[in-house]
Coordinates of C-alpha atoms in Angstrom, one line a residue:
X1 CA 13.9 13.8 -88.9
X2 CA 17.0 15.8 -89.7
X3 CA 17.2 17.6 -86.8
X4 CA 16.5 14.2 -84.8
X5 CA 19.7 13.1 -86.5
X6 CA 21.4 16.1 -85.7
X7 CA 20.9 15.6 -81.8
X8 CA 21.3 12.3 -81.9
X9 CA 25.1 12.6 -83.3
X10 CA 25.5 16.0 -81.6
X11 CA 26.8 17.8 -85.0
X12 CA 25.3 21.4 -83.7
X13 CA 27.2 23.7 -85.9
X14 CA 26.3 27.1 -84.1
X15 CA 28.2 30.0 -83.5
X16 CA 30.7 28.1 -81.3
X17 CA 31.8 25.7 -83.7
X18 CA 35.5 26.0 -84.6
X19 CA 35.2 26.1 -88.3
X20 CA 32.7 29.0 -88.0
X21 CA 35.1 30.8 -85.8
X22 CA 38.1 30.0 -88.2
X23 CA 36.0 30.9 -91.2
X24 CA 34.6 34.4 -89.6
X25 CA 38.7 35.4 -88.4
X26 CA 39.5 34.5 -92.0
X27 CA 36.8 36.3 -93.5
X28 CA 37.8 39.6 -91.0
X29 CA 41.8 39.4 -91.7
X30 CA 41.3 39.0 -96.2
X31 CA 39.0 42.1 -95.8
X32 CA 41.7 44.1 -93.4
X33 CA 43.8 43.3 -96.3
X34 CA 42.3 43.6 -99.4
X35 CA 40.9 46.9 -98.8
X36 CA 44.0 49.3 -98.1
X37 CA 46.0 47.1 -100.7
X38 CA 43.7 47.9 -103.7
X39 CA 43.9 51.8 -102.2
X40 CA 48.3 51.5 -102.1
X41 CA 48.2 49.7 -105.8
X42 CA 45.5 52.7 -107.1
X43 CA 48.0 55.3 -105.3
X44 CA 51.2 53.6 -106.7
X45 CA 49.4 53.0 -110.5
X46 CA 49.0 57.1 -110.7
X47 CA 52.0 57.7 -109.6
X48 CA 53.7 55.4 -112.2
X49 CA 51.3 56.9 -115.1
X50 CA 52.0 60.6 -113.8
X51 CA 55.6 60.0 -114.3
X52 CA 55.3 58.7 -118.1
X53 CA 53.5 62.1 -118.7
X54 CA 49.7 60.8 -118.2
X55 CA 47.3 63.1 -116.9
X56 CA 43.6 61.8 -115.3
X57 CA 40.4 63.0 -117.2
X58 CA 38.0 65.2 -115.6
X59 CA 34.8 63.3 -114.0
X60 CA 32.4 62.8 -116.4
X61 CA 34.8 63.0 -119.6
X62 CA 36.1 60.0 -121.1
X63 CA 34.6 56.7 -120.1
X64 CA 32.2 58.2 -118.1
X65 CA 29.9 55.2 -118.0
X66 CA 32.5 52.9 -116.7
X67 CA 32.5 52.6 -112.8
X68 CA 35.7 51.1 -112.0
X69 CA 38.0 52.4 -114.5
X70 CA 39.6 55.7 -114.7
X71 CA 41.1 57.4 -118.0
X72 CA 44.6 59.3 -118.4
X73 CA 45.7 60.6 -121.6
X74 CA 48.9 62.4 -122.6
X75 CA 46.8 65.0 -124.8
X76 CA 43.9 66.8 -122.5
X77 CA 41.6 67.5 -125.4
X78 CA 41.2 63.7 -126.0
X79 CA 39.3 63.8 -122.9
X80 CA 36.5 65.6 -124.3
X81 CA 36.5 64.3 -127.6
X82 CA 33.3 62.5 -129.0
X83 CA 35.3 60.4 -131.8
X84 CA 37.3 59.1 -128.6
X85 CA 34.7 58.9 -126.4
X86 CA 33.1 56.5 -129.0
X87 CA 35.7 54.4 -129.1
X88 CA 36.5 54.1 -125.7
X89 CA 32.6 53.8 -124.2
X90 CA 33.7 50.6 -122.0
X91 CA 37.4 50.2 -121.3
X92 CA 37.2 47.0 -123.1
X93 CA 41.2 45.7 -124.1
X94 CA 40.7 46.2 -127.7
X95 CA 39.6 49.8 -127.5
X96 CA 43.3 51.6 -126.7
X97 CA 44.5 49.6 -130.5
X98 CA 41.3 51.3 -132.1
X99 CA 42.1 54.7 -131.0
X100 CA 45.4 54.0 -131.7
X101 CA 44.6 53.8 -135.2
X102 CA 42.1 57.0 -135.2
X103 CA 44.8 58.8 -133.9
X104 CA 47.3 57.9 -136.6
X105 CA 44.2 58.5 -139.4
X106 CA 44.4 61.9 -138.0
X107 CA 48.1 62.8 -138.1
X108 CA 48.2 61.4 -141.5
X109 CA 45.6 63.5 -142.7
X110 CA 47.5 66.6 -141.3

């Protein structure tokens, strides 16, 4: 019955509909976009982090587990250690405050 209705009105919405064709240039043009703009704001991210004195970790270092997420420290031997690693196991946004803190503990204790 559906299709029946279909006919009957003539709302065919195949392949040379205009909305599908809108919908596919739209689709083609965000992904053009998108995908050298998140390589440029990567690119211009380092270069803004290398210039405050932040160096990247090794691969699989510091927050190893996380996929999208790369870590940078001032001090390469945080990269490597296990109290750190600990603390930073996800990226999550309260992690840098915490070892914030641990780093503190330990200058005080020096």
């Amino acid at each position: 019955m559906a299709i029946h209705l279909f006919k009957k009105r003539n709302l065919h919405l195949g392949p040379k509909h205009l909305s599908v064709k809108t919908l596919t240039v739209v689709a083609i043009f965000s992904i053009l976009i998108i995908l050298p703009g998140q390589s440029l704001e990567k690119s211009r991210i380092e270069k803004i982090a290398e210039q405050h004195g932040y160096q990247p970790c090794p691969p699989f270092t510091l927050l190893m587990g996380s996929v999208s997420i790369d870590a940078w420290v001032k001090d390469f031997s945080l990269c490597n250690d296990p109290e750190v690693d600990k603390l930073a196991r996800y990226g999550y946004r309260g992690e840098p405050a915490k070892i914030a803190k641990l780093l503190a503990d330990r200058e005080q204790v020096k």
